[in-house]
Amino acid sequence: MDQKKLHFEFAREFEDFISLGGGHVTAAICASAPAMLFDPGVSAFGPLCLKELRARAKSTDNLIIALSHAHFDHCGAAAYLMRKIPSARLAASGKGAEILKRPNAVELICRLNAEYEKSMAAELAGEDVSFAALDVSLRLADGDSIPLDSGRVCRVLETPGHTRDSLTFYFPDTGIAFIGDTAGALEHGFIHSPYLVSYEDYLASIDKIRSLRPRAICMPHSGILAGDDVERYLSEAAAAATAYKDMIENYLELYKGDQEKVVERITAEEYDSQPLHIQKRQPFILNLRAKVHAVAAWVESKRL
Ligand SMILES: [Fe+2]
């Protein structure tokens, strides 16, 4: 697909917000009181995350680990951190809370994290970072606020589309929003549009974030964008989502609604012809299948 190459300068810090790592190694710390840790990343990232927390947060007492959604590369290190910090509390949406204790979901999260544990075995030096079922003590819904010290709050917005359980966390005082994968991710100058459950919801969630007029947005796979880049990124993310939908829609027409043929065609064009990828091939295909399905559902809904 022809798409212009975009350039954004990502920062690692904004006010008291710190973004760690990149790629699948994701996490962000807000040095509030109590401290908040967002999407601690894959399980193998747990020890580094803990070290950074101890160095950057005023205290880890009553830490709130907030999950934007229950994907393995966002929640993987939460089990390790909950074991290490007994006073920590876990926050996620009600839907996310259900996923995090469902045996088949836990098994999948463990399996996907194990690949990273294997490749980082030398650094982990035998430390048990394994994922396990999690109890969410703060079940969050749209409009909720998490009270912090000194009257500070973290507002919660439901921003589905990427997944059903996706949340955005917004600090009205500093104007920073941790948006998870709600508005995709930038890779090699292109914005991925991961509307795995609904194309329409994905666009509506981007609009919801835009309406906050945040001063900065933190995206776990990339870092922090601030100033004019916030609106520029969000508008490009919406445009990229629509362009990708148009491409899928055209292929669905070409292959007379055969979704698997569309998946094969896009995989060949977009994945197999490129040498470098953040994502492994199997998850790429699974996600693509979900997107093709979401667009087919959207096309169908327009027909009715
Ligand atoms: Fe995700």
Short mmCIF file of C-alpha atoms and ligand atoms in Angstrom, two decimals:
data_model
loop_
_atom_site.label_atom_id
_atom_site.label_comp_id
_atom_site.label_asym_id
_atom_site.label_seq_id
_atom_site.Cartn_x
_atom_site.Cartn_y
_atom_site.Cartn_z
CA MET A 1 0.00 0.00 0.00
CA ASP A 2 1.32 3.42 -0.91
CA GLN A 3 1.63 5.50 2.21
CA LYS A 4 3.86 8.48 2.86
CA LYS A 5 6.69 7.94 5.32
CA LEU A 6 6.12 9.80 8.55
CA HIS A 7 8.61 11.14 11.00
CA PHE A 8 7.98 11.78 14.70
CA GLU A 9 10.44 12.61 17.45
CA PHE A 10 9.58 10.49 20.49
CA ALA A 11 10.67 11.65 23.93
CA ARG A 12 11.41 9.42 26.91
CA GLU A 13 10.14 11.86 29.53
CA PHE A 14 7.38 14.43 29.92
CA GLU A 15 6.68 16.16 33.24
CA ASP A 16 6.83 13.27 35.78
CA PHE A 17 6.12 10.61 33.17
CA ILE A 18 8.91 8.31 32.06
CA SER A 19 8.75 5.89 29.15
CA LEU A 20 11.06 2.88 29.29
CA GLY A 21 12.41 0.79 26.45
CA GLY A 22 10.86 0.31 23.04
CA GLY A 23 9.65 -2.41 20.71
CA HIS A 24 8.02 -5.17 22.74
CA VAL A 25 9.82 -4.00 25.84
CA THR A 26 7.31 -1.47 27.05
CA ALA A 27 6.43 0.36 30.26
CA ALA A 28 5.80 3.88 31.51
CA ILE A 29 6.15 5.24 35.02
CA CYS A 30 4.31 8.20 36.50
CA ALA A 31 6.24 9.30 39.56
CA SER A 32 3.03 10.37 41.33
CA ALA A 33 2.19 9.31 44.88
CA PRO A 34 1.33 6.51 44.85
CA ALA A 35 3.40 5.78 41.77
CA MET A 36 1.70 4.37 38.70
CA LEU A 37 3.25 1.91 36.30
CA PHE A 38 1.58 1.47 32.93
CA ASP A 39 1.84 -1.69 30.80
CA PRO A 40 4.98 -3.25 32.28
CA GLY A 41 5.65 -5.18 29.06
CA VAL A 42 6.80 -8.74 28.46
CA SER A 43 7.58 -10.91 31.49
CA ALA A 44 11.33 -10.84 30.83
CA PHE A 45 11.20 -7.05 31.27
CA GLY A 46 10.08 -7.44 34.93
CA PRO A 47 13.47 -7.12 36.69
CA LEU A 48 14.51 -4.08 34.64
CA CYS A 49 11.12 -2.51 35.23
CA LEU A 50 11.47 -3.03 38.98
CA LYS A 51 14.93 -1.51 38.97
CA GLU A 52 13.71 1.56 37.07
CA LEU A 53 10.72 1.92 39.36
CA ARG A 54 12.91 1.86 42.46
CA ALA A 55 15.20 4.47 40.89
CA ARG A 56 12.53 6.76 39.43
CA ALA A 57 9.48 6.59 41.70
CA LYS A 58 9.46 8.29 45.11
CA SER A 59 8.20 5.02 46.60
CA THR A 60 6.81 1.72 45.37
CA ASP A 61 4.40 1.48 48.32
CA ASN A 62 0.84 0.95 47.08
CA LEU A 63 2.06 1.09 43.49
CA ILE A 64 -0.74 0.97 40.94
CA ILE A 65 0.04 -1.22 37.94
CA ALA A 66 -2.38 -0.05 35.26
CA LEU A 67 -2.97 -2.16 32.16
CA SER A 68 -4.28 -0.61 28.97
CA HIS A 69 -5.35 -4.09 27.78
CA ALA A 70 -4.60 -7.76 28.36
CA HIS A 71 -2.20 -8.43 25.47
CA PHE A 72 0.86 -10.48 26.44
CA ASP A 73 3.38 -7.76 25.56
CA HIS A 74 1.63 -5.25 27.86
CA CYS A 75 0.68 -7.35 30.90
CA GLY A 76 3.45 -10.00 30.86
CA ALA A 77 5.63 -8.54 33.64
CA ALA A 78 2.68 -7.72 35.93
CA ALA A 79 2.74 -11.12 37.68
CA TYR A 80 6.45 -10.81 38.55
CA LEU A 81 6.00 -7.24 39.83
CA MET A 82 2.97 -8.18 41.93
CA ARG A 83 5.07 -10.92 43.55
CA LYS A 84 7.93 -8.48 44.21
CA ILE A 85 5.79 -5.60 45.52
CA PRO A 86 3.12 -7.12 47.79
CA SER A 87 1.43 -3.74 48.39
CA ALA A 88 0.94 -3.16 44.64
CA ARG A 89 -2.56 -3.03 43.18
CA LEU A 90 -3.52 -4.02 39.69
CA ALA A 91 -5.88 -1.87 37.60
CA ALA A 92 -7.60 -2.90 34.37
CA SER A 93 -11.03 -2.82 32.76
CA GLY A 94 -13.67 -5.32 33.89
CA LYS A 95 -13.26 -7.18 30.57
CA GLY A 96 -9.47 -7.20 31.01
CA ALA A 97 -9.87 -8.54 34.56
CA GLU A 98 -11.88 -11.49 33.24
CA ILE A 99 -9.27 -12.26 30.56
CA LEU A 100 -6.40 -12.17 33.07
CA LYS A 101 -7.82 -15.06 35.08
CA ARG A 102 -9.21 -17.18 32.23
CA PRO A 103 -7.07 -20.36 32.01
CA ASN A 104 -6.76 -20.45 28.20
CA ALA A 105 -5.85 -16.75 28.05
CA VAL A 106 -3.28 -17.18 30.86
CA GLU A 107 -1.78 -20.16 29.01
CA LEU A 108 -1.48 -18.11 25.80
CA ILE A 109 0.07 -15.12 27.61
CA CYS A 110 2.58 -17.50 29.27
CA ARG A 111 3.45 -19.14 25.94
CA LEU A 112 4.01 -15.88 24.06
CA ASN A 113 6.13 -14.48 26.90
CA ALA A 114 8.20 -17.66 27.12
CA GLU A 115 9.81 -16.81 23.76
CA TYR A 116 11.19 -13.59 25.22
CA GLU A 117 12.23 -15.30 28.47
CA LYS A 118 14.21 -17.78 26.37
CA SER A 119 15.98 -15.12 24.35
CA MET A 120 16.81 -13.13 27.51
CA ALA A 121 17.77 -16.18 29.63
CA ALA A 122 21.35 -14.97 30.18
CA GLU A 123 20.21 -11.60 31.56
CA LEU A 124 17.52 -13.19 33.74
CA ALA A 125 20.07 -15.55 35.33
CA GLY A 126 17.49 -18.03 36.55
CA GLU A 127 15.10 -15.46 38.03
CA ASP A 128 11.46 -16.58 37.87
CA VAL A 129 9.63 -13.93 35.84
CA SER A 130 6.84 -16.23 34.69
CA PHE A 131 3.33 -14.98 34.09
CA ALA A 132 0.40 -16.35 36.11
CA ALA A 133 -3.31 -15.60 36.51
CA LEU A 134 -3.84 -12.12 37.97
CA ASP A 135 -6.39 -10.65 40.34
CA VAL A 136 -7.43 -7.16 39.35
CA SER A 137 -8.34 -5.17 42.44
CA LEU A 138 -9.18 -1.93 40.61
CA ARG A 139 -11.76 -2.78 37.96
CA LEU A 140 -12.12 0.33 35.86
CA ALA A 141 -14.84 1.66 33.59
CA ASP A 142 -15.29 4.73 31.40
CA GLY A 143 -15.43 7.94 33.47
CA ASP A 144 -13.74 6.46 36.54
CA SER A 145 -11.01 8.41 38.28
CA ILE A 146 -8.11 6.95 40.24
CA PRO A 147 -7.45 9.30 43.17
CA LEU A 148 -3.79 10.08 43.87
CA ASP A 149 -2.23 12.18 46.62
CA SER A 150 -2.61 15.99 46.74
CA GLY A 151 -5.95 15.91 44.94
CA ARG A 152 -4.40 14.58 41.77
CA VAL A 153 -6.42 12.16 39.64
CA CYS A 154 -5.90 9.80 36.76
CA ARG A 155 -9.00 9.66 34.57
CA VAL A 156 -10.05 6.46 32.83
CA LEU A 157 -11.53 6.29 29.34
CA GLU A 158 -12.68 3.19 27.54
CA THR A 159 -11.11 3.28 24.08
CA PRO A 160 -12.05 0.02 22.32
CA GLY A 161 -11.32 -0.96 18.73
CA HIS A 162 -7.85 -2.42 19.08
CA THR A 163 -9.36 -4.77 21.68
CA ARG A 164 -12.64 -4.80 23.60
CA ASP A 165 -10.89 -4.14 26.91
CA SER A 166 -8.70 -1.17 25.85
CA LEU A 167 -8.38 1.76 28.25
CA THR A 168 -6.71 5.16 28.09
CA PHE A 169 -5.38 6.83 31.26
CA TYR A 170 -5.41 10.62 31.33
CA PHE A 171 -3.88 13.07 33.81
CA PRO A 172 -5.82 16.35 33.50
CA ASP A 173 -3.22 18.27 35.56
CA THR A 174 -0.25 17.52 33.30
CA GLY A 175 -2.25 16.83 30.14
CA ILE A 176 -0.56 13.50 29.43
CA ALA A 177 -2.52 10.49 28.22
CA PHE A 178 -1.25 6.91 28.24
CA ILE A 179 -3.14 5.51 25.28
CA GLY A 180 -1.93 1.90 24.97
CA ASP A 181 -2.40 0.62 21.42
CA THR A 182 -5.58 2.68 20.92
CA ALA A 183 -4.08 4.73 18.06
CA GLY A 184 -1.72 2.09 16.66
CA ALA A 185 2.05 2.28 16.59
CA LEU A 186 4.69 3.76 14.33
CA GLU A 187 7.07 1.33 12.63
CA HIS A 188 9.62 2.41 9.99
CA GLY A 189 7.67 5.61 9.31
CA PHE A 190 4.28 3.90 8.92
CA ILE A 191 1.43 3.84 11.38
CA HIS A 192 0.01 0.38 12.03
CA SER A 193 -3.74 0.34 12.48
CA PRO A 194 -4.50 -2.59 14.78
CA TYR A 195 -8.31 -2.49 14.88
CA LEU A 196 -8.56 -6.13 15.90
CA VAL A 197 -12.21 -6.00 16.95
CA SER A 198 -13.84 -2.97 15.31
CA TYR A 199 -12.80 -0.43 12.70
CA GLU A 200 -15.52 2.04 13.69
CA ASP A 201 -14.72 1.80 17.41
CA TYR A 202 -11.03 2.27 16.64
CA LEU A 203 -11.72 5.55 14.81
CA ALA A 204 -14.15 6.71 17.51
CA SER A 205 -11.52 6.00 20.20
CA ILE A 206 -8.90 8.07 18.36
CA ASP A 207 -11.46 10.90 18.23
CA LYS A 208 -12.14 10.49 21.93
CA ILE A 209 -8.44 10.97 22.69
CA ARG A 210 -8.26 13.96 20.32
CA SER A 211 -11.16 15.61 22.11
CA LEU A 212 -9.11 15.63 25.32
CA ARG A 213 -6.59 17.86 23.53
CA PRO A 214 -3.74 16.18 25.44
CA ARG A 215 -0.42 17.97 25.76
CA ALA A 216 1.35 14.65 25.36
CA ILE A 217 0.50 11.04 24.53
CA CYS A 218 2.47 8.02 25.64
CA MET A 219 2.42 4.99 23.36
CA PRO A 220 3.95 1.84 24.82
CA HIS A 221 5.62 0.69 21.59
CA SER A 222 7.15 4.05 20.73
CA GLY A 223 7.47 6.61 23.53
CA ILE A 224 6.03 10.04 24.23
CA LEU A 225 4.86 12.64 21.73
CA ALA A 226 4.26 16.19 22.87
CA GLY A 227 3.08 19.54 21.50
CA ASP A 228 1.90 19.78 17.88
CA ASP A 229 3.00 16.20 17.21
CA VAL A 230 0.09 14.90 19.32
CA GLU A 231 -2.65 16.16 16.99
CA ARG A 232 -0.52 15.42 13.90
CA TYR A 233 0.01 11.80 15.01
CA LEU A 234 -3.64 11.23 15.94
CA SER A 235 -4.90 12.66 12.66
CA GLU A 236 -2.37 10.58 10.70
CA ALA A 237 -3.40 7.50 12.71
CA ALA A 238 -7.04 8.04 11.74
CA ALA A 239 -6.05 8.57 8.09
CA ALA A 240 -3.88 5.43 8.13
CA ALA A 241 -6.76 3.39 9.58
CA THR A 242 -9.09 4.54 6.81
CA ALA A 243 -6.50 3.93 4.06
CA TYR A 244 -5.89 0.41 5.41
CA LYS A 245 -9.64 -0.22 5.59
CA ASP A 246 -9.99 0.92 1.95
CA MET A 247 -7.23 -1.48 0.89
CA ILE A 248 -8.85 -4.43 2.70
CA GLU A 249 -12.25 -3.47 1.31
CA ASN A 250 -10.86 -3.44 -2.26
CA TYR A 251 -9.25 -6.85 -1.80
CA LEU A 252 -12.44 -8.26 -0.30
CA GLU A 253 -14.22 -7.13 -3.45
CA LEU A 254 -11.46 -8.56 -5.69
CA TYR A 255 -11.53 -11.94 -3.92
CA LYS A 256 -15.32 -11.96 -3.63
CA GLY A 257 -15.36 -11.86 0.16
CA ASP A 258 -12.76 -14.64 0.67
CA GLN A 259 -11.07 -13.30 3.81
CA GLU A 260 -8.25 -15.88 3.83
CA LYS A 261 -7.20 -14.91 0.29
CA VAL A 262 -7.07 -11.27 1.38
CA VAL A 263 -4.86 -12.26 4.35
CA GLU A 264 -2.49 -14.21 2.05
CA ARG A 265 -2.22 -11.31 -0.42
CA ILE A 266 -1.49 -8.67 2.24
CA THR A 267 0.97 -10.96 4.07
CA ALA A 268 2.92 -11.45 0.84
CA GLU A 269 2.90 -7.74 0.01
CA GLU A 270 3.43 -6.28 3.42
CA TYR A 271 5.34 -8.86 5.45
CA ASP A 272 7.18 -11.36 3.28
CA SER A 273 8.60 -8.67 1.02
CA GLN A 274 10.09 -6.73 3.95
CA PRO A 275 13.29 -7.78 5.74
CA LEU A 276 12.71 -6.31 9.21
CA HIS A 277 9.70 -6.46 11.49
CA ILE A 278 8.91 -5.69 15.12
CA GLN A 279 6.27 -8.39 15.07
CA LYS A 280 6.83 -12.11 14.45
CA ARG A 281 5.09 -13.62 11.38
CA GLN A 282 2.49 -15.69 13.24
CA PRO A 283 1.11 -12.83 15.38
CA PHE A 284 1.20 -10.62 12.27
CA ILE A 285 -1.08 -13.06 10.43
CA LEU A 286 -3.38 -13.51 13.44
CA ASN A 287 -3.76 -9.74 13.76
CA LEU A 288 -4.26 -9.29 10.03
CA ARG A 289 -6.96 -11.97 10.02
CA ALA A 290 -8.73 -10.08 12.83
CA LYS A 291 -8.49 -6.79 10.89
CA VAL A 292 -9.82 -8.32 7.67
CA HIS A 293 -12.67 -9.81 9.69
CA ALA A 294 -13.36 -6.40 11.31
CA VAL A 295 -13.50 -4.67 7.91
CA ALA A 296 -15.72 -7.41 6.44
CA ALA A 297 -18.08 -6.90 9.40
CA TRP A 298 -18.04 -3.14 8.78
CA VAL A 299 -18.79 -3.60 5.05
CA GLU A 300 -21.65 -5.94 5.96
CA SER A 301 -23.08 -3.46 8.48
CA LYS A 302 -23.11 -0.76 5.77
CA ARG A 303 -25.10 -3.04 3.48
CA LEU A 304 -27.86 -3.66 6.03
FE FE B 1 -2.18 -4.78 21.83
#
